[in-house]
CSV table of C-alpha atoms and ligand atoms in Angstrom, one decimal:
chain,number,residue,atom,x,y,z
A,9,MET,CA,7.7,-26.8,5.6
A,10,ILE,CA,5.2,-25.9,7.7
A,11,ILE,CA,3.4,-21.9,7.8
A,12,ALA,CA,0.9,-19.6,9.9
A,13,PHE,CA,0.0,-17.2,7.9
A,14,PHE,CA,-1.0,-14.8,10.0
A,15,SER,CA,-3.7,-11.9,8.8
A,16,CYS,CA,-4.9,-14.1,6.3
A,17,GLN,CA,-7.8,-12.6,5.0
A,18,PRO,CA,-10.4,-15.4,3.2
A,19,TYR,CA,-10.1,-13.8,-1.0
A,20,GLU,CA,-6.3,-14.4,-0.2
A,21,GLN,CA,-6.1,-18.6,0.8
A,22,PRO,CA,-7.7,-19.0,-2.5
A,23,PHE,CA,-4.6,-18.1,-3.7
A,24,LEU,CA,-1.7,-19.4,-1.2
A,25,GLU,CA,-3.9,-22.7,-1.7
A,26,ALA,CA,-3.9,-22.5,-6.0
A,27,ALA,CA,-0.2,-21.6,-5.3
A,28,ASN,CA,0.3,-24.9,-3.6
A,29,SER,CA,-1.9,-27.1,-5.4
A,30,ASN,CA,0.9,-29.5,-5.8
A,31,GLN,CA,0.6,-29.7,-1.6
A,32,ARG,CA,4.5,-29.3,-0.9
A,33,HIS,CA,3.5,-27.5,2.1
A,34,GLN,CA,0.9,-27.6,4.7
A,35,LEU,CA,-0.7,-24.1,5.2
A,36,THR,CA,-2.4,-22.9,8.0
A,37,PHE,CA,-5.0,-20.1,7.7
A,38,LEU,CA,-4.6,-17.2,10.7
A,39,LEU,CA,-7.2,-14.5,10.4
A,40,GLN,CA,-5.7,-12.9,13.4
A,41,THR,CA,-2.7,-10.1,13.3
A,42,LEU,CA,1.0,-11.3,14.4
A,43,THR,CA,1.5,-9.3,18.0
A,44,SER,CA,3.7,-10.4,20.7
A,45,GLU,CA,0.1,-11.4,22.2
A,46,THR,CA,-1.1,-13.9,19.3
A,47,VAL,CA,2.2,-15.4,18.3
A,48,LYS,CA,1.8,-18.3,20.0
A,49,LEU,CA,-0.5,-19.5,17.4
A,50,ALA,CA,2.5,-19.7,15.7
A,51,ALA,CA,3.6,-22.5,17.5
A,52,GLY,CA,4.1,-26.5,15.7
A,53,HIS,CA,5.0,-24.2,12.5
A,54,GLN,CA,8.1,-24.3,10.8
A,55,ALA,CA,7.7,-20.6,9.5
A,56,VAL,CA,5.3,-17.5,9.6
A,57,CYS,CA,3.9,-15.9,6.7
A,58,VAL,CA,2.8,-11.8,7.5
A,59,PHE,CA,1.5,-8.6,5.4
A,60,VAL,CA,2.2,-5.0,5.8
A,61,ASN,CA,0.5,-4.7,9.4
A,62,ASP,CA,2.2,-7.6,11.6
A,63,HIS,CA,5.0,-5.5,13.1
A,64,LEU,CA,7.6,-7.6,13.8
A,65,THR,CA,9.2,-6.0,17.1
A,66,ARG,CA,11.6,-6.9,19.3
A,67,ALA,CA,8.7,-8.9,21.3
A,68,THR,CA,7.2,-10.9,18.9
A,69,LEU,CA,10.6,-12.2,16.9
A,70,LYS,CA,11.7,-13.2,20.0
A,71,ALA,CA,9.0,-14.9,20.6
A,72,LEU,CA,9.1,-16.4,17.6
A,73,ALA,CA,12.9,-17.2,18.6
A,74,ASP,CA,11.1,-18.9,21.4
A,75,GLN,CA,9.3,-21.2,20.0
A,76,GLY,CA,11.8,-22.4,17.6
A,77,ILE,CA,11.1,-20.3,14.8
A,78,ARG,CA,13.7,-18.6,12.5
A,79,ILE,CA,12.1,-18.4,9.1
A,80,VAL,CA,9.5,-15.2,8.4
A,81,ALA,CA,8.0,-14.7,5.1
A,82,LEU,CA,6.8,-11.5,4.0
A,83,ARG,CA,4.2,-11.4,1.7
A,84,CYS,CA,4.7,-8.1,0.4
A,85,THR,CA,7.5,-5.8,-1.3
A,86,GLY,CA,8.2,-3.5,1.9
A,87,TYR,CA,9.9,-4.5,5.4
A,88,ASN,CA,9.7,-1.0,7.6
A,89,GLN,CA,7.1,-3.0,9.9
A,90,VAL,CA,10.3,-5.9,10.7
A,91,ASP,CA,12.9,-4.6,13.6
A,92,LEU,CA,16.1,-5.9,11.5
A,93,THR,CA,18.2,-5.3,13.9
A,94,THR,CA,17.0,-8.0,16.0
A,95,ALA,CA,16.0,-10.4,12.7
A,96,LYS,CA,19.5,-10.3,12.7
A,97,GLU,CA,21.0,-10.8,15.9
A,98,LEU,CA,17.9,-13.5,16.7
A,99,GLY,CA,18.9,-15.3,13.3
A,100,ILE,CA,16.3,-15.0,11.8
A,101,LEU,CA,15.7,-15.1,8.0
A,102,ILE,CA,13.6,-12.3,6.4
A,103,LEU,CA,12.2,-13.1,2.9
A,104,ARG,CA,9.5,-10.7,0.5
A,105,VAL,CA,8.3,-10.8,-2.7
A,106,PRO,CA,10.8,-8.2,-4.5
A,107,THR,CA,8.2,-8.2,-7.4
A,108,TYR,CA,5.2,-8.3,-8.4
A,109,SER,CA,2.5,-6.3,-11.3
A,110,PRO,CA,3.8,-2.6,-10.0
A,111,HIS,CA,0.6,-1.5,-12.7
A,112,SER,CA,-1.6,-3.0,-10.0
A,113,VAL,CA,-0.8,-0.2,-7.4
A,114,ALA,CA,0.3,2.4,-10.3
A,115,GLU,CA,-3.1,2.3,-11.8
A,116,HIS,CA,-4.8,3.1,-7.9
A,117,ALA,CA,-2.2,5.7,-7.8
A,118,VAL,CA,-4.1,7.1,-11.6
A,119,ALA,CA,-7.5,5.7,-9.5
A,120,LEU,CA,-7.2,8.1,-7.1
A,121,LEU,CA,-5.8,11.2,-9.2
A,122,MET,CA,-8.4,11.1,-11.4
A,123,THR,CA,-11.3,10.3,-9.0
A,124,LEU,CA,-10.4,13.2,-7.1
A,125,ASN,CA,-9.9,15.9,-10.5
A,126,ARG,CA,-13.5,14.4,-12.4
A,127,LYS,CA,-14.9,14.2,-8.9
A,128,THR,CA,-16.8,11.0,-9.8
A,129,HIS,CA,-17.7,9.6,-6.8
A,130,LEU,CA,-19.2,12.8,-6.0
A,131,ALA,CA,-20.7,12.7,-9.0
A,132,TYR,CA,-22.0,8.6,-7.9
A,133,GLN,CA,-23.3,10.3,-4.8
A,134,ARG,CA,-25.2,12.8,-6.7
A,135,THR,CA,-26.4,10.6,-9.6
A,136,SER,CA,-27.9,7.3,-6.8
A,137,GLN,CA,-29.6,10.6,-5.1
A,138,ASN,CA,-31.2,11.2,-8.9
A,139,ASP,CA,-29.6,14.6,-8.2
A,140,PHE,CA,-27.7,15.8,-12.0
A,141,THR,CA,-26.7,18.8,-11.3
A,142,LEU,CA,-22.9,19.9,-12.2
A,143,ASP,CA,-22.5,22.4,-9.7
A,144,GLY,CA,-18.8,22.1,-8.0
A,145,LEU,CA,-18.0,18.8,-10.4
A,146,MET,CA,-15.7,20.6,-12.1
A,147,GLY,CA,-12.2,18.9,-12.5
A,148,PHE,CA,-9.2,19.4,-15.1
A,149,ASP,CA,-7.3,18.6,-17.9
A,150,LEU,CA,-4.1,16.4,-16.9
A,151,TYR,CA,-3.1,17.5,-20.5
A,152,GLY,CA,-0.2,19.2,-20.2
A,153,LYS,CA,0.4,19.9,-16.6
A,154,ARG,CA,3.4,18.7,-14.3
A,155,ILE,CA,3.4,15.8,-12.4
A,156,GLY,CA,6.2,15.6,-9.5
A,157,VAL,CA,7.2,11.3,-8.7
A,158,ILE,CA,8.8,11.1,-5.7
A,159,GLY,CA,10.5,7.6,-6.4
A,160,THR,CA,11.1,6.8,-9.6
A,161,GLY,CA,11.4,2.0,-9.1
A,162,LYS,CA,9.0,-0.2,-10.1
A,163,ILE,CA,5.6,1.5,-9.1
A,164,GLY,CA,7.0,4.4,-9.7
A,165,GLN,CA,7.9,3.5,-13.2
A,166,ALA,CA,4.9,2.1,-14.0
A,167,PHE,CA,3.1,5.5,-12.9
A,168,ALA,CA,5.4,7.4,-14.4
A,169,ARG,CA,4.6,6.0,-18.4
A,170,ILE,CA,0.6,6.7,-17.3
A,171,MET,CA,0.9,10.4,-16.4
A,172,LEU,CA,3.6,10.0,-20.1
A,173,GLY,CA,0.5,9.1,-22.3
A,174,PHE,CA,-1.8,11.7,-20.6
A,175,GLY,CA,0.3,14.1,-22.2
A,176,CYS,CA,1.7,15.9,-18.7
A,177,ARG,CA,5.1,17.0,-18.4
A,178,VAL,CA,6.6,14.1,-15.9
A,179,LEU,CA,9.2,15.4,-13.0
A,180,ALA,CA,10.6,13.1,-11.0
A,181,TYR,CA,13.0,12.6,-7.7
A,182,ASP,CA,14.7,9.6,-7.1
A,183,LYS,CA,18.8,9.1,-5.6
A,184,VAL,CA,19.1,6.9,-8.6
A,185,LYS,CA,17.5,8.2,-12.2
A,186,SER,CA,15.9,6.0,-14.7
A,187,ALA,CA,17.7,6.1,-17.8
A,188,VAL,CA,14.9,4.3,-19.7
A,189,LEU,CA,12.4,7.4,-17.9
A,190,GLN,CA,15.3,9.9,-19.0
A,191,GLU,CA,14.9,8.8,-22.6
A,192,LEU,CA,11.4,8.5,-22.3
A,193,GLY,CA,11.2,12.5,-21.4
A,194,VAL,CA,10.6,12.6,-17.9
A,195,GLU,CA,13.0,15.2,-16.3
A,196,TYR,CA,14.5,14.3,-13.0
A,197,LEU,CA,14.8,17.6,-10.8
A,198,PRO,CA,16.1,18.2,-6.9
A,199,LEU,CA,13.7,17.6,-4.5
A,200,ASN,CA,12.2,21.1,-3.4
A,201,GLU,CA,12.0,22.2,-7.1
A,202,LEU,CA,10.1,18.9,-7.9
A,203,LEU,CA,7.6,20.0,-5.7
A,204,SER,CA,7.7,23.8,-6.2
A,205,GLU,CA,6.7,22.9,-9.7
A,206,ALA,CA,4.5,20.2,-9.5
A,207,ASP,CA,0.8,20.3,-10.3
A,208,VAL,CA,0.1,16.6,-8.7
A,209,ILE,CA,2.8,15.0,-7.1
A,210,SER,CA,2.7,11.0,-6.7
A,211,LEU,CA,4.7,9.3,-4.0
A,212,HIS,CA,6.8,5.9,-4.7
A,213,CYS,CA,10.0,5.6,-2.1
A,214,PRO,CA,10.0,3.2,0.7
A,215,LEU,CA,9.4,4.4,4.2
A,216,THR,CA,12.4,4.9,5.4
A,217,SER,CA,14.2,7.1,8.4
A,218,GLU,CA,15.2,9.6,5.6
A,219,THR,CA,11.5,9.3,4.4
A,220,HIS,CA,9.5,9.5,7.4
A,221,HIS,CA,7.4,12.6,7.1
A,222,LEU,CA,9.1,13.6,3.7
A,223,ILE,CA,6.3,15.7,3.4
A,224,ASP,CA,5.9,17.9,6.2
A,225,VAL,CA,5.1,22.0,7.0
A,226,ALA,CA,8.3,22.8,5.0
A,227,ALA,CA,7.9,20.2,2.1
A,228,LEU,CA,4.2,21.5,2.1
A,229,ALA,CA,4.7,24.8,2.2
A,230,ARG,CA,6.8,24.6,-1.1
A,231,MET,CA,4.4,23.5,-3.0
A,232,LYS,CA,2.1,24.8,-5.4
A,233,SER,CA,-1.5,26.3,-4.1
A,234,GLY,CA,-4.1,23.6,-4.5
A,235,ALA,CA,-1.4,20.9,-5.8
A,236,TYR,CA,-2.9,17.6,-5.6
A,237,LEU,CA,-1.4,14.9,-3.4
A,238,ILE,CA,-1.3,11.1,-3.6
A,239,ASN,CA,0.4,8.6,-1.7
A,240,THR,CA,0.4,5.3,-2.1
A,241,SER,CA,3.9,3.8,-0.8
A,242,ARG,CA,3.5,4.1,2.9
A,243,GLY,CA,1.7,6.9,5.7
A,244,GLY,CA,4.9,7.3,6.9
A,245,LEU,CA,6.0,9.5,4.1
A,246,LEU,CA,3.4,11.8,5.2
A,247,ASP,CA,3.0,13.9,8.4
A,248,THR,CA,-0.5,13.8,8.8
A,249,HIS,CA,-1.1,17.2,11.0
A,250,ALA,CA,1.0,19.0,8.6
A,251,VAL,CA,-0.7,17.8,5.7
A,252,LEU,CA,-4.8,18.4,7.3
A,253,THR,CA,-3.4,21.5,8.2
A,254,ALA,CA,-2.9,22.3,4.4
A,255,LEU,CA,-6.3,20.8,3.3
A,256,GLN,CA,-7.9,23.2,5.4
A,257,SER,CA,-6.1,26.4,4.2
A,258,GLY,CA,-6.7,25.3,1.2
A,259,ARG,CA,-3.1,25.6,-0.1
A,260,LEU,CA,-3.2,20.8,-0.7
A,261,GLY,CA,-5.7,21.1,-2.8
A,262,ALA,CA,-6.6,17.5,-2.6
A,263,LEU,CA,-6.0,14.2,-0.8
A,264,GLY,CA,-5.3,11.1,-1.9
A,265,ILE,CA,-4.1,7.8,0.4
A,266,ASP,CA,-4.5,4.1,-0.2
A,267,VAL,CA,-2.0,3.7,3.0
A,268,TYR,CA,-2.5,6.1,6.6
A,269,GLU,CA,0.2,6.4,9.3
A,270,LEU,CA,-2.3,4.6,11.6
A,271,GLU,CA,-3.4,2.6,9.7
A,272,ASP,CA,-2.5,-1.4,11.6
A,273,GLU,CA,-5.8,-0.6,13.9
A,274,PHE,CA,-8.2,0.3,11.3
A,275,PHE,CA,-6.6,-0.8,7.6
A,276,PHE,CA,-9.0,-4.7,6.9
A,277,SER,CA,-11.5,-4.2,9.3
A,278,ASP,CA,-14.9,-3.1,9.4
A,279,TRP,CA,-15.4,-0.5,11.9
A,280,SER,CA,-18.7,0.4,9.7
A,281,ASN,CA,-21.0,0.0,13.5
A,282,LYS,CA,-17.6,1.1,15.7
A,283,SER,CA,-17.5,5.0,16.6
A,284,MET,CA,-14.3,5.9,15.1
A,285,PRO,CA,-11.8,7.2,17.8
A,286,ASP,CA,-8.6,8.1,15.1
A,287,ALA,CA,-10.2,11.7,14.7
A,288,ASP,CA,-7.6,13.0,11.7
A,289,LEU,CA,-8.6,9.2,10.1
A,290,ASP,CA,-12.3,10.6,10.5
A,291,THR,CA,-11.9,14.0,9.5
A,292,LEU,CA,-9.9,12.7,6.3
A,293,THR,CA,-12.7,10.6,5.2
A,294,HIS,CA,-15.6,12.7,5.6
A,295,SER,CA,-13.4,15.2,3.5
A,296,PRO,CA,-14.8,15.8,-0.2
A,297,ASN,CA,-11.1,16.8,-1.3
A,298,VAL,CA,-9.8,13.6,0.6
A,299,LEU,CA,-10.0,10.1,-1.3
A,300,VAL,CA,-8.8,7.4,1.2
A,301,THR,CA,-8.7,3.6,0.5
A,302,SER,CA,-7.4,1.2,2.4
A,303,HIS,CA,-4.0,-0.1,1.7
A,304,GLN,CA,-5.7,-2.2,-1.6
A,305,GLY,CA,-3.6,-0.2,-4.2
A,306,PHE,CA,-1.7,-3.7,-4.6
A,307,PHE,CA,-5.3,-6.0,-5.2
A,308,THR,CA,-5.8,-7.2,-8.1
A,309,HIS,CA,-6.1,-10.6,-9.5
A,310,GLU,CA,-2.7,-10.1,-11.1
A,311,ALA,CA,-1.3,-9.5,-8.4
A,312,MET,CA,-2.4,-11.8,-5.9
A,313,ALA,CA,-2.2,-14.8,-7.8
A,314,GLN,CA,2.1,-13.3,-8.1
A,315,ILE,CA,2.4,-12.4,-4.3
A,316,ALA,CA,0.7,-16.4,-3.2
A,317,HIS,CA,3.0,-17.9,-6.0
A,318,THR,CA,6.8,-16.4,-5.0
A,319,THR,CA,5.9,-16.7,-1.1
A,320,LEU,CA,5.7,-19.8,-1.5
A,321,ASN,CA,8.4,-20.3,-4.3
A,322,ASN,CA,10.7,-18.4,-1.9
A,323,LEU,CA,9.9,-21.0,1.0
A,324,THR,CA,10.2,-24.1,-1.2
A,325,TYR,CA,13.8,-22.9,-2.8
A,326,LEU,CA,14.7,-22.0,0.7
A,327,GLU,CA,14.2,-25.9,1.4
A,328,GLN,CA,16.1,-26.2,-2.0
A,329,GLU,CA,19.0,-23.8,-1.7
A,330,ARG,CA,18.7,-21.6,-3.9
A,331,LEU,CA,17.2,-18.6,-2.8
A,332,PRO,CA,17.6,-15.9,-5.1
A,333,ALA,CA,19.2,-12.5,-3.7
A,334,ASP,CA,16.2,-9.8,-3.8
A,335,ALA,CA,14.3,-12.1,-2.1
A,336,VAL,CA,15.8,-12.4,1.5
A,337,VAL,CA,15.2,-9.1,3.7
A,338,VAL,CA,17.9,-10.0,5.9
A,339,GLY,CA,19.8,-13.8,6.2
B,409,LIG,P1,11.6,0.3,-5.9
B,409,LIG,O1,12.0,0.2,-5.5
B,409,LIG,O2,11.3,-0.6,-7.2
B,409,LIG,O3,11.0,1.4,-5.4
B,409,LIG,C1,11.9,2.8,-4.9
B,409,LIG,C2,12.5,3.2,-5.2
B,409,LIG,O4,12.4,5.0,-4.4
B,409,LIG,C3,13.9,3.3,-5.7
B,409,LIG,O5,13.5,3.9,-6.9
B,409,LIG,C4,14.2,4.2,-4.6
B,409,LIG,O6,16.1,4.5,-5.1
B,409,LIG,C5,13.6,5.2,-4.3
B,409,LIG,N1,14.3,6.0,-3.4
B,409,LIG,C6,14.6,5.4,-2.1
B,409,LIG,N2,14.9,6.1,-1.4
B,409,LIG,C7,14.6,7.7,-1.7
B,409,LIG,C8,14.6,8.6,-1.6
B,409,LIG,N3,15.1,9.7,0.2
B,409,LIG,N4,13.8,9.9,-1.9
B,409,LIG,C9,13.3,9.1,-3.2
B,409,LIG,N5,13.5,8.3,-3.3
B,409,LIG,C10,14.2,7.3,-2.9
B,409,LIG,O7,10.1,-0.3,-4.7
B,409,LIG,P2,8.0,-0.5,-5.5
B,409,LIG,O8,8.4,-1.5,-5.7
B,409,LIG,O9,9.1,0.8,-6.6
B,409,LIG,O10,7.7,0.4,-4.2
B,409,LIG,C11,8.0,1.6,-3.3
B,409,LIG,C12,7.5,1.1,-2.7
B,409,LIG,O11,5.5,0.9,-3.0
B,409,LIG,C13,7.3,0.5,-1.4
B,409,LIG,O12,8.0,0.7,-1.0
B,409,LIG,C14,6.1,0.3,-0.8
B,409,LIG,O13,6.1,1.3,0.5
B,409,LIG,C15,5.3,0.9,-1.7
B,409,LIG,N6,4.0,-0.2,-2.3
B,409,LIG,C16,2.5,0.6,-1.9
B,409,LIG,C17,1.2,-1.1,-2.2
B,409,LIG,C18,0.1,-1.0,-2.3
B,409,LIG,O14,-0.3,-2.0,-2.4
B,409,LIG,N7,-0.3,0.3,-1.9
B,409,LIG,C19,2.1,-2.1,-2.3
B,409,LIG,C20,3.2,-2.1,-3.2
B,409,LIG,C21,4.2,-1.7,-2.5
């Protein structure tokens, strides 16, 4: 198959080439994000392959269909960036990577939590200036703390297991309870109870109309004063303004985010020599009790190899008419 890879960074290409070592597919790597303007770059290809910040809007999907392209392969698990109704209407097949190392994202959530708690980001800045003082660097023992996990699918479960290993009490909220986690001692609670009992809350549910702004003014008011909030899932789960207000008042003790509501314009690009037009992002990146990473939870060697492998396998299996059901979002 002839495939145009949009938003394809140079560090991804070796993984895709390795996954295509038999040269079965013809790959075109494009740095550009797929938009209604860049969609013309897909001309002459049979499929497009996109990432988390390529928005498959109605206009873009229509432009793809007009070029005769009816296969979209997502190099990710989530598909909140796709107008599924239009894809269905136009007969466009949407494929995804249903699973890859959940440990990559779960371990990144732990990294955010550990850094914010033990302030290693601030310590690094200090010691690199030969300042060896400790004032302001005090953290707390995670051992014995209550960790609230919202969404106990693959990543939430991996995160919960790590927290159990730290000796934490793990509380969970999900519409579907995991018997395995319950056997390990995880306690499922209604959302409001979890919010008010947890010392740390980590979000691992998808972004849907139901979970949009799950953490809003009301949810923040229910949380323990000084609680830590970690979001490696999708930016839209947080009402950013409400979270900023809660950080400023001290109601929220710290925030670790790998995703941001308006990340599309900024993440994966170098803005270091430009002025930052997004005042909220500017405030977040300059707050000592906030740690922002730019959607790198998935960014481990193992996960990258699995994503590349599954993405190309999906297209091979499509040709061979043996696509696994969980790879098909619309089709
Ligand atoms: P999954 O599908 O295995 O688990 C999601 C869980 O959320 C399921 O157990 C589901 O029942 C639950 N859920 C759905 N709606 C809910 C609601 N309203 N309230 C509570 N729980 C709800 O997905 P997985 O693989 O664990 O991924 C979770 C999320 O992580 C993805 O949706 C994606 O947004 C994010 N992600 C982030 C990455 C990163 O690099 N930062 C990489 C991969 C995924």
